[in-house]
Structures are given as structure tokens and as C-alpha cells.
Short mmCIF file of C-alpha atoms in Angstrom, two decimals:
data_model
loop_
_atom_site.label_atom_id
_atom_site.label_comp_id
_atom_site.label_asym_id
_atom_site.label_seq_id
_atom_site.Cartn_x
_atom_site.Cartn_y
_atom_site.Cartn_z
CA UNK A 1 -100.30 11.80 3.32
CA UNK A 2 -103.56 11.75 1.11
CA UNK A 3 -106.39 10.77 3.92
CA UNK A 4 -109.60 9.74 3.73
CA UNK A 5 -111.25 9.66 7.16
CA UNK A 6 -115.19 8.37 7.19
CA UNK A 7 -117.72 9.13 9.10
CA UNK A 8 -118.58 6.16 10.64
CA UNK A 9 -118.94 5.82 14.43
CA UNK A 10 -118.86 2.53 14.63
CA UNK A 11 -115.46 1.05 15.58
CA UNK A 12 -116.25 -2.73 15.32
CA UNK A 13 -113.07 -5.09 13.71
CA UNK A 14 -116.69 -6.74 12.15
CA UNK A 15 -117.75 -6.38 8.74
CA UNK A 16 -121.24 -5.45 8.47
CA UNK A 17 -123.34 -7.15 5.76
CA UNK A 18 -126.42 -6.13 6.49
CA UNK A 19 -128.69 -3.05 8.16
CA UNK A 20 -132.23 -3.22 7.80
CA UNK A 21 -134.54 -0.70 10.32
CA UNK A 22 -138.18 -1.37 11.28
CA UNK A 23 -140.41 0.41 13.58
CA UNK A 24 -136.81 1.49 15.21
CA UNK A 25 -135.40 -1.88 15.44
CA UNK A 26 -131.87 -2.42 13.74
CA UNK A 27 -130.63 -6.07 13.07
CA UNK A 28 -126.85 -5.87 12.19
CA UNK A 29 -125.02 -9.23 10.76
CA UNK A 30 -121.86 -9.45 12.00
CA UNK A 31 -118.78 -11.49 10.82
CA UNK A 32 -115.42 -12.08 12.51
CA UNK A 33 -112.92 -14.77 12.20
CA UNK A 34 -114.57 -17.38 14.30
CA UNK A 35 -118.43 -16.51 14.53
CA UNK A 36 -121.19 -14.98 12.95
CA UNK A 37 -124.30 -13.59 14.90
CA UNK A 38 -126.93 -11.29 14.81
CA UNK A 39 -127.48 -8.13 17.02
CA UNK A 40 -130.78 -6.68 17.51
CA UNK A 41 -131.05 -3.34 19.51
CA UNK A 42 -133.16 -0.27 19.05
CA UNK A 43 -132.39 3.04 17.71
CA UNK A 44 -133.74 5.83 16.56
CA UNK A 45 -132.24 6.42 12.87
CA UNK A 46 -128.93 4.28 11.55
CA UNK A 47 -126.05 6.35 9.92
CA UNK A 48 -123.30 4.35 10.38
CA UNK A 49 -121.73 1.61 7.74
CA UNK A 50 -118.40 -0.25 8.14
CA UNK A 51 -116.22 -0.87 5.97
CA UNK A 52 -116.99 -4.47 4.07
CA UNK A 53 -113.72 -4.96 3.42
CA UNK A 54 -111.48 -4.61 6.34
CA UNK A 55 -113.73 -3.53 9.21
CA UNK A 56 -111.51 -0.20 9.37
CA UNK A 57 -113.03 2.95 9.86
CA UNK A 58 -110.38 5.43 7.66
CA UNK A 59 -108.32 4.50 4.52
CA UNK A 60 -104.81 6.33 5.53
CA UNK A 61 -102.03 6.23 3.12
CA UNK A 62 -99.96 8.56 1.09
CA UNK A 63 -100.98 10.93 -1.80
CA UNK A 64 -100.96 8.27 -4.61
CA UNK A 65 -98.48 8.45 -7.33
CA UNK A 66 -98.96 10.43 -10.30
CA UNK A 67 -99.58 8.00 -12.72
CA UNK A 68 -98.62 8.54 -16.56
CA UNK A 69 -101.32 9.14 -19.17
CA UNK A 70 -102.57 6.52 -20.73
CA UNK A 71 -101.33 4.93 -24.23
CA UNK A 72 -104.70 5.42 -25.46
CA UNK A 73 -104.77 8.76 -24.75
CA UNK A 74 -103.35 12.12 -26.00
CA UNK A 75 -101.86 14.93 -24.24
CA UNK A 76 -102.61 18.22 -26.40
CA UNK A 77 -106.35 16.80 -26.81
CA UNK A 78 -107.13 16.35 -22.68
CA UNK A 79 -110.41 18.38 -21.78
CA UNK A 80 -109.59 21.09 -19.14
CA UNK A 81 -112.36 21.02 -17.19
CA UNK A 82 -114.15 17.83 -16.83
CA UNK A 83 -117.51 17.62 -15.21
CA UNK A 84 -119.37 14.54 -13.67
CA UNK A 85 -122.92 13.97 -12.02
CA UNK A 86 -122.13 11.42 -9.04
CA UNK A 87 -125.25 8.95 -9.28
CA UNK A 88 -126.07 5.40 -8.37
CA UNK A 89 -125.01 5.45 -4.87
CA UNK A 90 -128.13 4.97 -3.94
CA UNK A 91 -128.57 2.08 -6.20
CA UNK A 92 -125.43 0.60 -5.26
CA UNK A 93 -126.18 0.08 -1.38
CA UNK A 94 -129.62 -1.56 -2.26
CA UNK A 95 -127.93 -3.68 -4.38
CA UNK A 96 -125.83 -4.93 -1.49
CA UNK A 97 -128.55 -4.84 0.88
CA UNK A 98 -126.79 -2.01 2.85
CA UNK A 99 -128.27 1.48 3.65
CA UNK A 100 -128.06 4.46 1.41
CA UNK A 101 -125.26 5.90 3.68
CA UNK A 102 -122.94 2.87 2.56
CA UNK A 103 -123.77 3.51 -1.06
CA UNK A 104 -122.90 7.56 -0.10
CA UNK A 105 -119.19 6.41 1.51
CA UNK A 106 -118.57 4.25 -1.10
CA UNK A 107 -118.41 7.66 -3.46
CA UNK A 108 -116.31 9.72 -1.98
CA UNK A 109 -113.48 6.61 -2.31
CA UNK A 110 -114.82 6.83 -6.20
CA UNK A 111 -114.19 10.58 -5.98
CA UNK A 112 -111.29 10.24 -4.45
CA UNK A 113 -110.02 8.19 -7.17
CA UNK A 114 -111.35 10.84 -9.83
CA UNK A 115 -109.49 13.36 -7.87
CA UNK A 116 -106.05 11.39 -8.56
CA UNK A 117 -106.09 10.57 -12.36
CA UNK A 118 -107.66 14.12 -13.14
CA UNK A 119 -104.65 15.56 -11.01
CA UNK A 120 -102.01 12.80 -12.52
CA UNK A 121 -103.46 13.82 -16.35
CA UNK A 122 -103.34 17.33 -16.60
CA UNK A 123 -106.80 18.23 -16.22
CA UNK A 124 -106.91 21.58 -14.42
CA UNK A 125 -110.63 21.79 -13.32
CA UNK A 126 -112.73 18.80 -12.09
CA UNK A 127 -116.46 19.61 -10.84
CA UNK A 128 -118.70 16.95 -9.18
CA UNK A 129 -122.51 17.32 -8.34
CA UNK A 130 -122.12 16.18 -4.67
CA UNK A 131 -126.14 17.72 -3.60
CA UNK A 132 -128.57 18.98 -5.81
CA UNK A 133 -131.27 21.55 -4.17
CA UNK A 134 -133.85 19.06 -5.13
CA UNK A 135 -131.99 16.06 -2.87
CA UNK A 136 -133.32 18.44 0.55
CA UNK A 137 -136.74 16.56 -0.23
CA UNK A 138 -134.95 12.75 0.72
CA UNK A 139 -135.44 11.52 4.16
CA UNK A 140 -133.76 13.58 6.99
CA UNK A 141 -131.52 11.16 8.42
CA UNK A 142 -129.72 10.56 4.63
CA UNK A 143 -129.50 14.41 4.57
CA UNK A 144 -128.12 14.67 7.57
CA UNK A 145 -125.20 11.85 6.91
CA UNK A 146 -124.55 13.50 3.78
CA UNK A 147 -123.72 17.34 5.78
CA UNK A 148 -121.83 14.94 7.94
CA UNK A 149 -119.91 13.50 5.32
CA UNK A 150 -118.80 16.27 3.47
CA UNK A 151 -117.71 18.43 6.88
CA UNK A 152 -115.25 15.20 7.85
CA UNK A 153 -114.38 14.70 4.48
CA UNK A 154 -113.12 18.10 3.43
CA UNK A 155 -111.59 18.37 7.63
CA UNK A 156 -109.65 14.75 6.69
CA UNK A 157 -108.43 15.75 3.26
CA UNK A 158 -107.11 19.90 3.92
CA UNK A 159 -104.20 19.23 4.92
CA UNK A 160 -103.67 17.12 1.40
CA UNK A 161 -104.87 19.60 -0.69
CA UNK A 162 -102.85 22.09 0.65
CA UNK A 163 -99.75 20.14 0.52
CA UNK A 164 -100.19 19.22 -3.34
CA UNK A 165 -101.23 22.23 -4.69
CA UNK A 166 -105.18 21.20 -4.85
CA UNK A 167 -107.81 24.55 -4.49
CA UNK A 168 -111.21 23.62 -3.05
CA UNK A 169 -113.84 25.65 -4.17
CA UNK A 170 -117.94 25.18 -3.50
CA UNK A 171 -120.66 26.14 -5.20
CA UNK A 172 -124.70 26.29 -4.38
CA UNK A 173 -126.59 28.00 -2.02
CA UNK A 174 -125.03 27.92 0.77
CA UNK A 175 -127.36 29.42 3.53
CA UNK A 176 -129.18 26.25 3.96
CA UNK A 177 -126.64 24.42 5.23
CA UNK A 178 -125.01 23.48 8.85
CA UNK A 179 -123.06 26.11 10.40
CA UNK A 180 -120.36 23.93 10.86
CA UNK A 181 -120.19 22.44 7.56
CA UNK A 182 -120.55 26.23 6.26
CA UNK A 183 -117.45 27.14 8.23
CA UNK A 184 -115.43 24.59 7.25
CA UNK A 185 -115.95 25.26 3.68
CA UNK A 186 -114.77 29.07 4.29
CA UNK A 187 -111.94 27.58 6.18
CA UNK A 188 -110.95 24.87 3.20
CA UNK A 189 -111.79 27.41 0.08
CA UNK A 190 -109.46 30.51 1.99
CA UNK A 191 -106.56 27.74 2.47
CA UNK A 192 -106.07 26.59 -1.10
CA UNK A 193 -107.13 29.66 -2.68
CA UNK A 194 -103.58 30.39 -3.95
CA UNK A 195 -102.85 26.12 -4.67
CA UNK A 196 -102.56 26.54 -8.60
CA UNK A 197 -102.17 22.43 -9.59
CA UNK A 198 -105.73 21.56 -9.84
CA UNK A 199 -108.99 22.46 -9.10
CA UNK A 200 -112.01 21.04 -7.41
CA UNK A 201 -115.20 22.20 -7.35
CA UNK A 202 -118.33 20.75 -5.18
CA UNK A 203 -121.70 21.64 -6.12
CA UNK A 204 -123.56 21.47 -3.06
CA UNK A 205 -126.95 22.70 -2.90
CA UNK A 206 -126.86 23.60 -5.96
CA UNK A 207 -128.88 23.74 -9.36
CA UNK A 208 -128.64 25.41 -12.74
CA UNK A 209 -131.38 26.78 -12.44
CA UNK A 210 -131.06 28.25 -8.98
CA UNK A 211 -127.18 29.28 -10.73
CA UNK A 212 -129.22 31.46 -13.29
CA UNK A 213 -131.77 32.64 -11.11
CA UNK A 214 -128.74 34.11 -8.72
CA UNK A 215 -127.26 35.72 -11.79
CA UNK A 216 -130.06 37.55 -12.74
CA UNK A 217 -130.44 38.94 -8.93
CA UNK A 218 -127.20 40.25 -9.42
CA UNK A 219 -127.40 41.75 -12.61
CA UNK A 220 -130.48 43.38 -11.40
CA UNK A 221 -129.09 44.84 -8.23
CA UNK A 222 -126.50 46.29 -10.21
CA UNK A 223 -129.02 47.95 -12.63
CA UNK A 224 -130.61 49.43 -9.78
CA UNK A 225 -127.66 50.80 -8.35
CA UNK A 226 -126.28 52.41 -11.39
CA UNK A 227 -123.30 49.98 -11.70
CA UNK A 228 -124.75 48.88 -15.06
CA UNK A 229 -126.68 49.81 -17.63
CA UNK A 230 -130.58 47.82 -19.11
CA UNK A 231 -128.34 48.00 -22.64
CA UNK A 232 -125.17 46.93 -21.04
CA UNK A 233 -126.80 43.28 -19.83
CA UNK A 234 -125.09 40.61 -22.42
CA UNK A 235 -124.14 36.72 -22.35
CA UNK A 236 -120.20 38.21 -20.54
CA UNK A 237 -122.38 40.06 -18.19
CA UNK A 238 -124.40 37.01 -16.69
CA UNK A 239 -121.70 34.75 -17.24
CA UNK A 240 -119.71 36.73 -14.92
CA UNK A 241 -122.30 36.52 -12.07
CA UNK A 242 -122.13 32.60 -12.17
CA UNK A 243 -121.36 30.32 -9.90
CA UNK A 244 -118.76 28.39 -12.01
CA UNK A 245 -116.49 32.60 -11.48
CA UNK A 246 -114.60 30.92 -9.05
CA UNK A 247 -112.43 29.28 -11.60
CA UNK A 248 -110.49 30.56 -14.85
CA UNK A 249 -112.65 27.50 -16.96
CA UNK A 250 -116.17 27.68 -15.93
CA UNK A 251 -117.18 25.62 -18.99
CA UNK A 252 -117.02 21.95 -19.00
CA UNK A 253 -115.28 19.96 -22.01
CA UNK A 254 -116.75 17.24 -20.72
CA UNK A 255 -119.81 15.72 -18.75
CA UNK A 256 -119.29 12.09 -17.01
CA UNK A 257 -123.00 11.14 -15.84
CA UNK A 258 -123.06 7.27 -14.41
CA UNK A 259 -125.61 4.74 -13.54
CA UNK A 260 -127.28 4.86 -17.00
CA UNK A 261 -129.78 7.82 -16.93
CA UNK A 262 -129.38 9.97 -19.82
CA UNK A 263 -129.97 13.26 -18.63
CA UNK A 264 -128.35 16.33 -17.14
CA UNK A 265 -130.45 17.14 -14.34
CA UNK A 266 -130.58 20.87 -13.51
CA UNK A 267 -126.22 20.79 -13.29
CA UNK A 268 -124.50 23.46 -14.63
CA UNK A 269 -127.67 24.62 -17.68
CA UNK A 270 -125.69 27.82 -19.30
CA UNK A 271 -122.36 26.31 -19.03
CA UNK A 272 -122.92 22.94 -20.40
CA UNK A 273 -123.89 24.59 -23.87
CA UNK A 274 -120.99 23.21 -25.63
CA UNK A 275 -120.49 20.49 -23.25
CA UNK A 276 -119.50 16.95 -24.96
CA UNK A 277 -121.58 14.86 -23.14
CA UNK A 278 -120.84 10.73 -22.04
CA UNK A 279 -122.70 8.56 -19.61
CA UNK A 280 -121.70 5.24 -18.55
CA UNK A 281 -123.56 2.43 -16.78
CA UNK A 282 -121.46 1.96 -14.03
CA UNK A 283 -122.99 3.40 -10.95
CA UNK A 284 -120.82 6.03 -9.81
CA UNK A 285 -118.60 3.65 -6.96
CA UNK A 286 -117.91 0.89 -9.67
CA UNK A 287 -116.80 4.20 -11.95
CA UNK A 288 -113.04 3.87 -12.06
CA UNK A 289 -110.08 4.10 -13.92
CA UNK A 290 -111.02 1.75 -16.87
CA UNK A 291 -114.16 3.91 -17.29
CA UNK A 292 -112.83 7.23 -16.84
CA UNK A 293 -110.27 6.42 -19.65
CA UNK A 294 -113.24 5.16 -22.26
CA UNK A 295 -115.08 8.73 -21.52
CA UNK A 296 -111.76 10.98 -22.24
CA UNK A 297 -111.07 8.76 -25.39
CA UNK A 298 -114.56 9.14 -26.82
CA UNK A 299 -114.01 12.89 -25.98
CA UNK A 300 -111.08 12.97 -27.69
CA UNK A 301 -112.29 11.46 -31.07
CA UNK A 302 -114.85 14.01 -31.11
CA UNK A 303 -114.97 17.20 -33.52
CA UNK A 304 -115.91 20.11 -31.84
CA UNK A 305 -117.73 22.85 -33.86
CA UNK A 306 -119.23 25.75 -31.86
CA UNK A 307 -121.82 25.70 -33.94
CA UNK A 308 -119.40 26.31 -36.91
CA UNK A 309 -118.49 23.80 -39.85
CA UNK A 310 -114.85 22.53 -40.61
#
């Protein structure tokens, strides 16, 4: 079973259409078979968005089945490692008059999704900007649903990615966040280490920049201690002392961003340097299957030169 528990703690058989907060007061619109009313109580900061479709709080079901490749696309010419820069969550909630957490939930079913075709098509690395160090600036209480999410997320879906052969790995620095949600991540990287099917990477607090700036640390500690030589530092040298280590294609063949910005905002800098690069409109929890398929098939009538000339 492939499950996707959310973090929601409301447990209402409602659908909630709307969540608007004002000087503390939250007025929820509720809808059930037979009546609709509105609630008003106070709180202190709202977190919590149910499901608009069913009222449930968890999508269960099994695994999904491998689906086959697409006509349109071909084999031998799939990318390897295929990168994407989550955005328009935000966007999406407004758009619906929910709260940026809905917007945030919504993704992960998105990712989810991602997850599935990369694993059905023979893509062996997918990474996803999940939390950029910039995002610590956005209001506490989204910051704090997002740590939330991922810790339930990646405790719902282990026992998945064991079971079909998934490896979890995380990049970013890590010291700034939860305790918990840094354990779990030791717990879910050390479990799949050895799974060998597919690979997928979170970026969580994470930057290029702060990827580079890591790098050279290292390569500078290593200097100092002798390890290394000043005339020994090349491109291998740093590369090695990257982030993206942790799997046998740290460069991306390809770089999904959604919601229409055209821009690759501080992800992955030194390894996107051959990077074919597609964005889409879509914000990133209307980005499905039909979409994913028009990026790989633009990729794939690409010619890429290295800087060389065929």
C-alpha cells in the first residue's frame, strides 16, 4: 500500500470552502448533505484544510500501477534525472479562497503523482525543491505546517518506499530544522539507502548558493588539514563536496519549473549547467500527467551539445 496520510487535524465528514482569519477570528463554511452553515470561533493561527473533495483526512490505496510509457515518447531518449521547482501552491489556494496550507497539501498529491510516472518510466533520479532557505522569511505559522507536513508525509509513505525499491535522500541545511522532522529524515534516508529502483531527492532548506558555499568549506578544511593540495582544487574536486553526492546522477537532464515564472531561483546553480530547461503554466497541483508528458517530449526533441557542435 502506497499512503498518503495529511496533516490535517480536523476530522469533520464537511468540506471546507472557505478559511479566512481576522484579528484571531476564523469563519469556516461548512457543507454536508442537508445544510450549510457558518462557524465562527477564535483561534490563534489556522493550519488545518480538509479535503474539498471527500471530507477525508488520508488518501489510502495501493502503490499505483506502473503504467507504460507513453506513445509519444521514447525509451533510449528518457532524461535520468529530472528536476522540478514545486511553485504555485501558494497561488493555487488564493485562487480557491483557501489558506496557503491547502494550496501546500494539494502538492504533495501532485508530487505524489510525479513520484509514480517518474518510477513507471524509467527515470532513475527525481529531485523536487520542497523549501528554499529564502522561504524561512514567510509567516511562522505556514513554516511551521510545512515542517509538519513533510515529518507526516515521509512517516506515512516509508513503509512504501521501502517496499518498492524507492531511496529517500534530503538535501539543504539541515540544522535549522525540527528535531523531529531531522530524525525522521535520518530514519527514512538509512532505510532506503540500499532501495536501487528510483530515487528521490528533497531539497529542503536548501539553495545553490548555500550548496556552493558548503563546498568550498569543505574543500578548504581539507586544504588545511593536508588532505588536499591549493593545486589539487578542480571542477571533480567541488563537485564531489555537493549536495547532489548522494546520488550516482547529480546533474539534471531536465528542469520542470510551473506556475509561469521563468527563472531558476537559487536550485541546484553548478549542476544545472547543462540542464535543458521547460516551464509550464500550470501551477504545480494542476501539473499532471498530460503536462509532465509535453516537458519529456520537448526534452526529447532537443539536441544536446555540451558546448560542442554536431
Amino acid at each position: 500500500m502506497f499512503s498518503l496520510t495529511l496533516p490535517m487535524p480536523l476530522l469533520l465528514k464537511t468540506a471546507i470552502t472557505t478559511n479566512h482569519v481576522h484579528r484571531g477570528i476564523t469563519q469556516i463554511q461548512t457543507h454536508s448533505r442537508y445544510s450549510s452553515k457558518l462557524v465562527t470561533k477564535r483561534v490563534t493561527t489556522v493550519v488545518a484544510f480538509q479535503d474539498r473533495v471527500d471530507g477525508e483526512t488520508s488518501v489510502d490505496g495501493d502503490f499505483p500501477e506502473v503504467e507504460p510509457l507513453p506513445k509519444e515518447l521514447q525509451a533510449d531518449l528518457m532524461p535520468k534525472h529530472v528536476a522540478v521547482i514545486m511553485d504555485g501552491n501558494g497561488r493555487w489556494a488564493k485562487m480557491r479562497g483557501l489558506p496557503a496550507s491547502a494550496g501546500h497539501v494539494a502538492g504533495i498529491k501532485s508530487l505524489r503523482r510525479m513520484v509514480m510516472l517518474c518510477y513507471s518510466w524509467g527515470i532513475k533520479v527525481l529531485t523536487v525543491f520542497a523549501f528554499s532557505t529564502d522561504n524561512w522569511i514567510r509567516p511562522k505559522v505556514e513554516v511551521e505546517f510545512l515542517m509538519s507536513l513533510f515529518e507526516r508525509t515521509i512517516n506515512s509513505e516509508i513503509e512504501a518506499l521501502e517496499r518498492e525499491g524507492i531511496q529517500i535522500s534530503v538535501i539543504g541545511d539541515t540544522s535549522k530544522l525540527p528535531k523531529s522532522l531531522k530524525s525522521m529524515i535520518a530514519s527514512a534516508e538509512e532505510s532506503t539507502k540500499e532501495n536501487p529502483k528510483f530515487q528521490l531527492i528533497l531539497a529542503v532548506s536548501y539553495s545553490g548558493k548555500y550548496d556552493l558555499v558548503q563546498a568550498c568549506k569543505s574543500v578548504a578544511q581539507k586544504v588545511q588539514d593536508g588532505i588536499i593540495h591549493l593545486e589539487d582544487i578542480n571542477e571533480n574536486i567541488i563537485e564531489k563536496e555537493l549536495e547532489t553526492n548522494c546520488t550516482e546522477f547529480p546533474y539534471p537532464d531536465l528542469l520542470i519549473r510551473t506556475s509561469g515564472e521563468l527563472r531558476v531561483s537559487n536550485f541546484l546553480l553548478w549542476q544545472l549547467a547543462y540542464t535543458e530547461l521547460f516551464f509550464n503554466r500550470k501551477l504545480w497541483p494542476d501539473f499532471g500527467k498530460d503536462e509532465f508528458i509535453e516537458a519529456l517530449t520537448s526534452f526529447q526533441n532537443r539536441q544536446r551539445r555540451y558546448g560542442g557542435r554536431y
